[in-house]
Short mmCIF file of C-alpha atoms and ligand atoms in Angstrom, two decimals:
data_model
loop_
_atom_site.label_atom_id
_atom_site.label_comp_id
_atom_site.label_asym_id
_atom_site.label_seq_id
_atom_site.Cartn_x
_atom_site.Cartn_y
_atom_site.Cartn_z
CA MET U 1311 137.49 135.85 9.71
CA SER U 1312 138.20 134.34 13.13
CA ASP U 1313 141.91 134.15 12.32
CA VAL U 1314 142.20 137.73 11.20
CA LEU U 1315 140.39 138.95 14.33
CA LYS U 1316 142.93 137.05 16.44
CA ILE U 1317 145.77 138.88 14.65
CA PHE U 1318 144.00 142.20 15.11
CA ARG U 1319 143.62 141.57 18.85
CA GLU U 1320 147.28 140.65 19.10
CA LEU U 1321 148.28 143.86 17.29
CA GLU U 1322 145.79 145.91 19.33
CA MET U 1323 144.01 147.08 16.19
CA THR U 1324 140.23 147.49 15.79
CA TRP U 1325 138.76 145.76 12.77
CA ASP U 1326 137.08 148.11 10.27
CA ARG U 1327 135.48 146.52 7.20
CA ASP U 1328 135.91 149.71 5.11
CA ASN U 1329 139.62 150.08 5.86
CA ILE U 1330 141.59 148.93 2.81
CA TYR U 1331 144.56 147.82 4.91
CA HIS U 1332 142.30 145.63 7.03
CA GLN U 1333 140.76 144.20 3.86
CA VAL U 1334 144.17 143.21 2.47
CA LEU U 1335 145.12 141.58 5.80
CA THR U 1336 141.91 139.57 5.65
CA TYR U 1337 142.91 138.13 2.26
CA ILE U 1338 146.32 137.23 3.70
CA ALA U 1339 144.72 135.56 6.73
CA GLN U 1340 142.34 133.60 4.49
CA ALA U 1341 145.19 132.39 2.27
CA SER U 1342 147.46 131.60 5.26
CA GLU U 1343 144.70 129.53 6.85
CA LEU U 1344 144.20 127.56 3.64
CA LEU U 1345 147.94 126.92 3.41
CA GLY U 1346 148.16 126.06 7.11
CA LEU U 1347 150.97 128.58 7.66
CA PRO U 1348 152.12 129.09 11.25
CA ALA U 1349 150.41 132.03 13.00
CA GLY U 1350 153.83 133.70 13.48
CA MET U 1351 154.15 134.01 9.71
CA GLU U 1352 150.85 135.89 9.47
CA LEU U 1353 151.89 138.13 12.33
CA ILE U 1354 155.15 139.07 10.61
CA LEU U 1355 153.26 140.04 7.45
CA ALA U 1356 150.49 141.86 9.31
CA GLN U 1357 152.65 144.93 9.98
CA PRO U 1358 155.26 146.59 7.75
CA LYS U 1359 158.90 146.52 8.79
CA ASN U 1360 159.15 150.30 8.57
CA GLU U 1361 156.61 153.12 8.30
CA ILE U 1362 158.35 156.38 7.48
CA THR U 1363 156.40 159.66 7.67
CA VAL U 1364 158.15 162.90 6.70
CA HIS U 1365 157.02 166.52 6.72
CA PHE U 1366 158.85 168.93 4.47
CA PRO U 1367 158.41 172.53 3.28
CA VAL U 1368 158.28 173.53 -0.38
CA LEU U 1369 158.69 177.00 -1.85
CA MET U 1370 155.59 177.74 -3.94
CA ASP U 1371 155.58 179.97 -7.04
CA ASN U 1372 153.82 182.79 -5.12
CA GLY U 1373 156.74 183.04 -2.66
CA ASP U 1374 154.93 181.26 0.24
CA TYR U 1375 156.08 177.99 1.83
CA GLN U 1376 153.71 175.05 2.09
CA LEU U 1377 154.26 172.04 4.36
CA PHE U 1378 153.69 168.61 2.81
CA ARG U 1379 153.43 165.11 4.30
CA GLY U 1380 155.04 162.11 2.63
CA TYR U 1381 155.13 158.40 3.42
CA ARG U 1382 157.33 155.46 2.58
CA VAL U 1383 156.11 152.14 3.92
CA GLN U 1384 158.57 149.24 3.66
CA HIS U 1385 156.49 146.15 4.19
CA ASN U 1386 158.81 143.18 3.74
CA ASN U 1387 162.27 142.50 2.27
CA VAL U 1388 162.79 138.79 2.86
CA LEU U 1389 162.99 138.18 -0.92
CA GLY U 1390 165.17 141.20 -1.76
CA PRO U 1391 165.26 145.02 -1.66
CA PHE U 1392 161.99 146.83 -0.98
CA LYS U 1393 160.22 147.78 -4.23
CA GLY U 1394 157.12 149.84 -4.98
CA GLY U 1395 155.68 152.98 -6.51
CA ILE U 1396 155.34 156.52 -5.23
CA ARG U 1397 151.94 158.14 -5.54
CA TYR U 1398 150.98 161.81 -5.47
CA HIS U 1399 147.35 162.08 -4.38
CA GLN U 1400 145.34 164.40 -2.15
CA ASP U 1401 143.70 161.48 -0.28
CA ALA U 1402 146.91 159.55 0.50
CA ASP U 1403 147.02 158.31 4.10
CA LEU U 1404 149.16 155.87 6.05
CA ASP U 1405 146.77 152.89 6.06
CA HIS U 1406 146.24 153.25 2.33
CA VAL U 1407 149.99 153.25 1.68
CA LYS U 1408 150.40 150.27 4.04
CA ALA U 1409 147.80 148.29 2.08
CA LEU U 1410 149.54 149.07 -1.21
CA ALA U 1411 152.92 148.08 0.28
CA VAL U 1412 151.55 144.66 1.33
CA LEU U 1413 150.18 144.18 -2.18
CA MET U 1414 153.66 144.88 -3.58
CA THR U 1415 155.08 142.13 -1.37
CA MET U 1416 152.44 139.78 -2.79
CA LYS U 1417 153.11 140.80 -6.40
CA THR U 1418 156.88 140.42 -6.31
CA ALA U 1419 156.48 137.04 -4.58
CA LEU U 1420 153.88 135.78 -7.09
CA TYR U 1421 156.12 136.81 -10.02
CA TRP U 1422 159.27 135.37 -8.40
CA LEU U 1423 161.06 138.74 -8.54
CA PRO U 1424 164.07 139.24 -6.22
CA TYR U 1425 162.28 142.05 -4.36
CA GLY U 1426 160.18 142.74 -1.30
CA GLY U 1427 157.29 145.19 -1.15
CA ALA U 1428 157.02 148.92 -0.39
CA LYS U 1429 154.93 151.93 -1.34
CA GLY U 1430 155.25 155.69 -0.98
CA ALA U 1431 153.01 158.69 -1.28
CA VAL U 1432 152.84 162.43 -0.90
CA LYS U 1433 149.53 163.93 0.15
CA VAL U 1434 149.09 166.44 -2.66
CA ASN U 1435 146.96 166.99 -5.73
CA PRO U 1436 149.69 167.11 -8.42
CA ARG U 1437 147.31 168.82 -10.84
CA SER U 1438 147.22 171.84 -8.52
CA LEU U 1439 151.02 172.42 -8.80
CA SER U 1440 153.13 174.04 -11.53
CA GLN U 1441 155.99 171.99 -13.06
CA ASN U 1442 158.50 173.94 -10.95
CA GLU U 1443 156.55 173.33 -7.75
CA LEU U 1444 156.28 169.63 -8.65
CA MET U 1445 160.05 169.49 -9.15
CA ARG U 1446 160.83 171.26 -5.86
CA LEU U 1447 158.36 169.01 -4.00
CA THR U 1448 159.92 165.88 -5.52
CA ARG U 1449 163.47 166.97 -4.68
CA ARG U 1450 162.55 167.86 -1.07
CA PHE U 1451 160.68 164.57 -0.61
CA THR U 1452 163.68 162.62 -1.97
CA ALA U 1453 166.02 164.53 0.36
CA ALA U 1454 163.67 163.90 3.31
CA LEU U 1455 163.70 160.16 2.59
CA GLY U 1456 167.52 160.28 2.69
CA GLN U 1457 169.09 156.85 3.23
CA ASN U 1458 165.69 155.19 3.36
CA ILE U 1459 165.80 154.67 -0.41
CA GLY U 1460 168.69 153.35 -2.50
CA PRO U 1461 169.41 151.02 -5.44
CA PHE U 1462 170.15 148.03 -3.20
CA TYR U 1463 167.77 148.86 -0.37
CA ASP U 1464 164.46 150.38 -1.53
CA VAL U 1465 163.66 151.20 -5.15
CA PRO U 1466 160.65 153.46 -5.94
CA ALA U 1467 158.77 153.66 -9.29
CA PRO U 1468 155.85 155.66 -10.76
CA ASP U 1469 152.26 155.19 -9.60
CA VAL U 1470 149.09 157.31 -9.63
CA GLY U 1471 149.98 160.98 -10.15
CA THR U 1472 153.71 160.37 -10.81
CA ASN U 1473 155.59 159.64 -14.04
CA ALA U 1474 159.00 159.26 -15.71
CA GLN U 1475 159.84 162.96 -15.22
CA ILE U 1476 159.31 162.66 -11.48
CA MET U 1477 161.53 159.55 -11.42
CA ALA U 1478 164.22 161.60 -13.24
CA TRP U 1479 164.09 164.28 -10.50
CA ILE U 1480 164.32 161.60 -7.78
CA THR U 1481 167.34 160.03 -9.52
CA ASP U 1482 169.07 163.37 -10.01
CA THR U 1483 168.48 164.43 -6.39
CA TYR U 1484 169.58 161.08 -5.01
CA THR U 1485 172.79 160.91 -7.09
CA ASN U 1486 173.67 164.48 -6.10
CA LEU U 1487 173.24 163.72 -2.40
CA HIS U 1488 175.15 160.43 -2.40
CA ASP U 1489 178.69 159.16 -3.06
CA PRO U 1490 179.83 160.74 -6.38
CA ALA U 1491 182.05 157.70 -7.07
CA ARG U 1492 178.90 155.51 -7.20
CA ARG U 1493 176.89 157.57 -9.69
CA LEU U 1494 176.33 154.56 -11.95
CA ASP U 1495 174.81 152.55 -9.07
CA GLY U 1496 172.72 155.61 -8.20
CA MET U 1497 170.85 155.29 -11.52
CA GLY U 1498 169.15 152.22 -10.08
CA VAL U 1499 167.61 154.20 -7.20
CA CYS U 1500 164.28 154.17 -9.00
CA THR U 1501 162.70 152.62 -12.07
CA GLY U 1502 160.25 153.96 -14.61
CA LYS U 1503 162.81 156.63 -15.58
CA PRO U 1504 162.88 158.32 -19.02
CA LEU U 1505 164.67 156.26 -21.69
CA LEU U 1506 167.42 158.88 -21.98
CA LEU U 1507 168.17 158.54 -18.26
CA GLY U 1508 168.52 154.78 -17.88
CA GLY U 1509 164.86 153.90 -18.36
CA SER U 1510 163.83 150.67 -20.06
CA GLN U 1511 162.15 150.14 -23.38
CA GLY U 1512 158.61 149.00 -22.71
CA ARG U 1513 158.41 150.29 -19.09
CA GLU U 1514 155.81 152.98 -19.74
CA LYS U 1515 153.34 150.53 -21.28
CA ALA U 1516 154.40 147.59 -19.08
CA THR U 1517 151.42 147.38 -16.71
CA GLY U 1518 148.98 147.51 -19.65
CA GLN U 1519 151.13 145.07 -21.62
CA GLY U 1520 151.27 142.63 -18.70
CA LEU U 1521 147.47 142.77 -18.40
CA ILE U 1522 147.12 141.99 -22.13
CA TYR U 1523 149.34 138.90 -21.74
CA VAL U 1524 147.19 137.78 -18.76
CA LEU U 1525 144.00 138.28 -20.80
CA GLU U 1526 145.41 136.43 -23.82
CA GLN U 1527 146.23 133.53 -21.53
CA MET U 1528 143.16 133.46 -19.29
CA LEU U 1529 140.20 134.63 -21.43
CA PRO U 1530 140.01 131.56 -23.71
CA GLU U 1531 139.64 129.31 -20.65
CA MET U 1532 136.80 131.55 -19.47
CA GLY U 1533 135.07 131.23 -22.85
CA PHE U 1534 136.17 134.53 -24.46
CA ASP U 1535 138.41 135.57 -27.33
CA ILE U 1536 140.43 138.76 -26.67
CA GLY U 1537 139.92 139.91 -30.28
CA LYS U 1538 136.14 139.70 -29.96
CA VAL U 1539 135.38 141.04 -26.48
CA SER U 1540 133.66 144.28 -25.64
CA TYR U 1541 135.05 146.04 -22.59
CA SER U 1542 134.93 149.17 -20.46
CA LEU U 1543 137.67 150.98 -18.57
CA ILE U 1544 137.76 152.92 -15.31
CA GLY U 1545 140.71 155.31 -15.64
CA TYR U 1546 142.55 156.47 -18.74
CA GLY U 1547 145.91 157.34 -17.21
CA ASN U 1548 149.08 155.30 -17.73
CA VAL U 1549 147.54 151.86 -17.18
CA GLY U 1550 144.11 152.57 -18.68
CA SER U 1551 145.35 154.29 -21.86
CA TRP U 1552 147.99 151.64 -22.61
CA THR U 1553 145.44 148.91 -22.03
CA GLY U 1554 143.11 150.72 -24.44
CA LYS U 1555 145.76 151.07 -27.16
CA LEU U 1556 147.01 147.48 -26.86
CA MET U 1557 143.47 146.03 -26.74
CA ALA U 1558 142.66 148.01 -29.93
CA GLU U 1559 145.62 146.36 -31.69
CA ARG U 1560 144.03 142.99 -30.88
CA GLY U 1561 140.59 144.04 -32.15
CA ALA U 1562 138.71 144.30 -28.83
CA LYS U 1563 135.90 146.89 -28.65
CA LEU U 1564 136.09 149.65 -26.01
CA THR U 1565 132.55 150.89 -25.40
CA ALA U 1566 132.70 152.92 -22.16
CA VAL U 1567 135.29 154.86 -20.14
CA LEU U 1568 135.01 156.58 -16.76
CA ASP U 1569 137.59 158.87 -15.19
CA HIS U 1570 137.74 161.77 -12.75
CA THR U 1571 136.37 164.15 -15.40
CA GLY U 1572 133.32 162.15 -16.51
CA ALA U 1573 132.10 159.08 -18.37
CA ILE U 1574 131.68 158.39 -22.10
CA TYR U 1575 129.98 155.66 -24.15
CA SER U 1576 129.83 154.54 -27.77
CA ASP U 1577 128.06 151.46 -29.05
CA LYS U 1578 130.27 151.49 -32.16
CA GLY U 1579 133.46 151.51 -30.11
CA ILE U 1580 135.72 154.31 -28.84
CA ASP U 1581 138.97 154.94 -30.73
CA ALA U 1582 141.66 154.38 -28.05
CA LEU U 1583 144.35 156.36 -29.90
CA GLU U 1584 142.09 159.36 -30.50
CA LEU U 1585 141.02 159.26 -26.85
CA ASP U 1586 144.68 159.11 -25.79
CA LYS U 1587 145.44 162.31 -27.73
CA TYR U 1588 142.33 164.00 -26.32
CA VAL U 1589 143.22 163.11 -22.71
CA ALA U 1590 146.80 164.36 -23.22
CA GLN U 1591 145.36 167.76 -24.23
CA LYS U 1592 142.34 168.08 -21.92
CA GLY U 1593 143.44 166.09 -18.87
CA GLY U 1594 140.53 163.61 -18.91
CA VAL U 1595 137.91 161.79 -21.00
CA GLY U 1596 135.05 164.22 -20.15
CA GLY U 1597 133.82 166.05 -23.28
CA PHE U 1598 135.40 163.60 -25.77
CA PRO U 1599 133.58 164.52 -28.99
CA ASN U 1600 133.30 161.06 -30.60
CA ALA U 1601 131.24 159.43 -27.85
CA GLU U 1602 128.16 160.23 -25.83
CA ALA U 1603 128.44 161.65 -22.28
CA ILE U 1604 126.88 159.32 -19.69
CA THR U 1605 126.49 159.31 -15.90
CA GLU U 1606 128.64 157.25 -13.56
CA ASP U 1607 125.71 154.89 -12.89
CA GLN U 1608 125.17 154.43 -16.64
CA PHE U 1609 128.87 153.61 -16.96
CA TYR U 1610 128.67 150.83 -14.35
CA SER U 1611 125.44 149.49 -15.93
CA ALA U 1612 126.88 149.34 -19.46
CA LYS U 1613 126.75 145.82 -20.88
CA VAL U 1614 130.27 144.54 -21.66
CA ASP U 1615 132.12 141.24 -21.56
CA VAL U 1616 135.01 142.60 -19.49
CA LEU U 1617 135.19 145.54 -17.08
CA ILE U 1618 138.74 146.75 -16.44
CA PRO U 1619 139.20 149.00 -13.40
CA ALA U 1620 142.47 150.92 -13.97
CA ALA U 1621 142.03 153.93 -11.67
CA LEU U 1622 141.99 154.01 -7.88
CA GLU U 1623 141.31 151.46 -5.13
CA GLN U 1624 137.84 150.35 -3.95
CA MET U 1625 136.06 151.76 -7.01
CA ILE U 1626 133.82 148.68 -7.35
CA ASN U 1627 131.94 148.77 -4.08
CA ASP U 1628 128.58 148.37 -2.32
CA ARG U 1629 127.28 151.47 -4.04
CA ASN U 1630 127.72 150.35 -7.64
CA VAL U 1631 128.29 146.57 -7.70
CA LYS U 1632 124.60 145.78 -8.23
CA LEU U 1633 124.67 147.86 -11.43
CA LEU U 1634 127.38 145.76 -13.10
CA ASN U 1635 126.47 144.09 -16.39
CA CYS U 1636 129.70 142.26 -17.23
CA LYS U 1637 130.99 138.67 -17.23
CA ILE U 1638 134.55 139.31 -16.08
CA VAL U 1639 136.34 141.96 -14.01
CA ALA U 1640 140.05 142.14 -14.87
CA GLU U 1641 141.71 144.16 -12.09
CA ALA U 1642 144.36 146.44 -13.56
CA ALA U 1643 144.29 148.81 -10.57
CA ASN U 1644 145.41 147.78 -7.10
CA ALA U 1645 142.59 146.49 -4.87
CA PRO U 1646 139.83 148.01 -7.04
CA THR U 1647 137.11 145.72 -5.63
CA THR U 1648 135.95 145.78 -2.00
CA PRO U 1649 135.46 142.34 -0.36
CA GLN U 1650 131.72 143.03 0.02
CA ALA U 1651 131.43 143.80 -3.71
CA GLU U 1652 133.50 140.72 -4.50
CA ARG U 1653 131.08 138.48 -2.54
CA TYR U 1654 128.16 139.84 -4.56
CA MET U 1655 130.03 139.36 -7.85
CA VAL U 1656 130.84 135.74 -7.00
CA GLU U 1657 127.15 135.11 -6.22
CA GLN U 1658 126.24 136.61 -9.60
CA GLY U 1659 128.80 134.45 -11.43
CA ILE U 1660 131.03 137.40 -12.42
CA GLN U 1661 134.57 136.03 -12.71
CA ILE U 1662 137.50 138.01 -11.29
CA LEU U 1663 141.04 138.12 -12.60
CA PRO U 1664 142.90 139.30 -9.48
CA ALA U 1665 145.03 142.44 -9.31
CA ILE U 1666 148.30 140.91 -8.15
CA LEU U 1667 148.25 138.66 -11.23
CA CYS U 1668 146.92 141.29 -13.68
CA ASN U 1669 148.96 144.39 -12.84
CA SER U 1670 152.48 143.11 -12.15
CA GLY U 1671 153.77 143.92 -15.64
CA GLY U 1672 154.96 147.29 -14.31
CA VAL U 1673 157.09 145.92 -11.49
CA THR U 1674 158.40 143.14 -13.75
CA VAL U 1675 159.73 145.57 -16.36
CA SER U 1676 160.98 147.73 -13.47
CA TYR U 1677 163.05 144.71 -12.49
CA PHE U 1678 164.39 144.54 -16.07
CA GLU U 1679 165.25 148.26 -15.90
CA TRP U 1680 167.09 147.78 -12.59
CA ASN U 1681 169.00 144.85 -14.13
CA GLN U 1682 169.96 146.94 -17.16
CA ASN U 1683 171.16 149.77 -14.89
CA ARG U 1684 173.25 147.38 -12.80
CA GLN U 1685 174.89 145.97 -15.91
CA ALA U 1686 175.02 149.29 -17.85
CA GLU U 1687 173.08 147.61 -20.66
CA THR U 1688 170.17 148.55 -22.93
CA TRP U 1689 167.72 145.85 -23.97
CA ASP U 1690 165.57 146.23 -27.07
CA LEU U 1691 161.78 146.30 -26.91
CA GLU U 1692 161.25 142.85 -28.46
CA TYR U 1693 163.49 141.31 -25.81
CA VAL U 1694 161.75 143.19 -22.96
CA ASP U 1695 158.29 142.14 -24.21
CA ALA U 1696 159.38 138.52 -24.68
CA GLN U 1697 160.84 138.36 -21.15
CA LEU U 1698 157.72 139.99 -19.70
CA LYS U 1699 155.47 137.52 -21.50
CA LYS U 1700 157.48 134.61 -20.11
CA MET U 1701 157.14 135.93 -16.55
CA VAL U 1702 153.40 136.62 -16.96
CA LEU U 1703 152.71 133.14 -18.33
CA ALA U 1704 154.65 131.57 -15.46
CA ALA U 1705 152.64 133.58 -12.90
CA CYS U 1706 149.35 132.59 -14.63
CA ALA U 1707 150.40 128.92 -14.55
CA ARG U 1708 151.39 129.20 -10.85
CA THR U 1709 148.04 130.79 -9.96
CA LYS U 1710 145.99 128.21 -11.88
CA GLU U 1711 147.96 125.29 -10.45
CA THR U 1712 147.46 126.66 -6.91
CA ALA U 1713 143.72 127.15 -7.53
CA ARG U 1714 143.39 123.52 -8.68
CA ARG U 1715 145.50 122.14 -5.84
CA LEU U 1716 143.81 124.11 -3.05
CA LYS U 1717 140.36 124.17 -4.69
CA CYS U 1718 140.00 127.92 -4.34
CA ASP U 1719 139.24 130.91 -6.58
CA LEU U 1720 141.93 132.78 -8.50
CA ARG U 1721 142.14 135.65 -5.98
CA VAL U 1722 142.87 133.34 -3.05
CA ALA U 1723 145.15 131.24 -5.28
CA SER U 1724 147.24 134.27 -6.28
CA TYR U 1725 147.77 135.15 -2.60
CA CYS U 1726 148.50 131.51 -1.71
CA ALA U 1727 151.10 131.18 -4.48
CA ALA U 1728 152.81 134.36 -3.25
CA LEU U 1729 152.65 133.38 0.43
CA GLU U 1730 153.99 129.89 -0.24
CA ARG U 1731 157.15 131.40 -1.71
CA ILE U 1732 157.61 133.85 1.17
CA ALA U 1733 156.98 131.13 3.78
CA LYS U 1734 159.52 128.78 2.17
CA VAL U 1735 162.15 131.52 2.10
CA TYR U 1736 161.50 132.34 5.79
CA LEU U 1737 161.91 128.67 6.58
CA ILE U 1738 165.25 128.47 4.75
CA ARG U 1739 166.60 131.76 6.13
CA GLY U 1740 165.19 131.43 9.65
CA ILE U 1741 164.35 134.50 11.70
CA PHE U 1742 167.29 136.57 12.93
CA PRO U 1743 169.04 136.09 15.38
P1 NAD T 3028 147.46 157.56 -13.43
O1 NAD T 3028 147.64 158.64 -12.46
O2 NAD T 3028 148.24 157.59 -14.68
O3 NAD T 3028 145.91 157.45 -13.81
C1 NAD T 3028 144.92 157.36 -12.83
C2 NAD T 3028 143.55 157.37 -13.52
O4 NAD T 3028 142.54 157.25 -12.51
C3 NAD T 3028 143.26 158.65 -14.30
O5 NAD T 3028 142.70 158.32 -15.55
C4 NAD T 3028 142.22 159.34 -13.43
O6 NAD T 3028 141.33 160.13 -14.17
C5 NAD T 3028 141.50 158.15 -12.84
N1 NAD T 3028 140.74 158.53 -11.65
C6 NAD T 3028 141.19 159.21 -10.57
N2 NAD T 3028 140.17 159.42 -9.71
C7 NAD T 3028 139.08 158.85 -10.27
C8 NAD T 3028 137.72 158.75 -9.89
N3 NAD T 3028 137.29 159.23 -8.73
N4 NAD T 3028 136.87 158.09 -10.72
C9 NAD T 3028 137.29 157.58 -11.88
N5 NAD T 3028 138.57 157.65 -12.30
C10 NAD T 3028 139.44 158.28 -11.50
O7 NAD T 3028 147.71 156.19 -12.62
P2 NAD T 3028 148.15 154.76 -13.19
O8 NAD T 3028 149.61 154.68 -13.09
O9 NAD T 3028 147.47 154.53 -14.49
O10 NAD T 3028 147.57 153.80 -12.06
C11 NAD T 3028 146.24 153.27 -12.11
C12 NAD T 3028 146.12 152.09 -11.16
O11 NAD T 3028 147.05 151.08 -11.54
C13 NAD T 3028 146.45 152.37 -9.68
O12 NAD T 3028 145.69 151.50 -8.87
C14 NAD T 3028 147.92 152.01 -9.58
O13 NAD T 3028 148.31 151.74 -8.26
C15 NAD T 3028 147.91 150.77 -10.45
N6 NAD T 3028 149.23 150.38 -10.96
C16 NAD T 3028 149.98 151.24 -11.69
C17 NAD T 3028 151.22 150.82 -12.18
C18 NAD T 3028 152.09 151.69 -13.07
O14 NAD T 3028 153.08 151.17 -13.58
N7 NAD T 3028 151.76 152.95 -13.31
C19 NAD T 3028 151.67 149.54 -11.89
C20 NAD T 3028 150.86 148.68 -11.15
C21 NAD T 3028 149.64 149.11 -10.69
#
């Protein structure tokens, strides 16, 4: 704590325990202290290289113009081009995007990907827009970002509220606005694109798939068998629904799900495929006929082996952590647990599989997509899955080895393993000039 306060004083920032960006910096400070990194290193990582805020008008279907605010935060690119998702959410703000950008730097470093970290957002509820409005907003945002994104500079991907269609509009806008002779390069401007437009096999399910590989590797050492666990999910969007479907293939029992439309429970197990179809039609899990409706508090209290948060940040917090009745929290979402909640969980013996280890399947297959685009190749699904598994197992081994060596928990170990790589590269490259 003392170290992080020193950094805050130096940056003239006021510490706020509820600010997610400040929370992420605290983890970095803790890991840096354990590694004995020079203070200058921490300082470099404590602020992003670039924080871009744009305001842009969009023509709405009713003929009016609405002004939107978008962000792209480019945290660090010492390991390679900036990389990170774009989110459409009504609560997006700069500190939130900064926190997510730092986490991207940590993920790409932990997984040894040739990328730095970035994140983008537009402050909008995408559910309130028509498809045409969503397309016009995406094209204007891409145009507003201009040269700040590019296949060799900063490569966006989907995140909360965005999907392959939105990546297709970004790619089309970008290639139309840039050198026509380099259209093939332009395809690599973002990842998570539709298959027909240079997307990769296995990208849509990649974050869920990566989590499954982590669970297969880590659960046995924690005394659990993936085929026999009961679990609950917060969120049934891209990450949550793919986790549900892939866990079902392995025989795990999904007993409770919470999303923005409500919470559901079934002692016998919820059919992940049926729920997927229902959510595609209705927009959320609320009202799913083959399970009982429960309250949010009942959801958090439900007895399960593993709780998988796969929705938004800070969802496991002071308010609900005391209700938890699980043995393991496997963090599929970014920063889903507040540090205060984490302290309580550790006291209670609840084990945590940390987010930067659990949810990097998406950025890893994004890297495969970018590689395929650069080489004008198409890899088959078996090859993508096999490569992803190899990368996940290597990251698990790195995290466990670091935890043993530094005698720390897996969260701190995952940050330390990432920071060690970044620090070594800074040492080799030196700091310009
Ligand atoms: P998504 O938009 O597809 O789904 C988000 C889910 O969160 C939805 O099910 C929604 O109902 C739920 N949700 C929203 N508000 C909620 C609330 N107040 N209470 C409960 N549930 C709520 O997003 P996603 O792509 O599945 O992302 C989920 C998480 O995983 C995010 O933290 C994201 O940053 C992270 N992540 C996503 C990817 C990816 O490839 N999509 C990769 C890495 C990490």
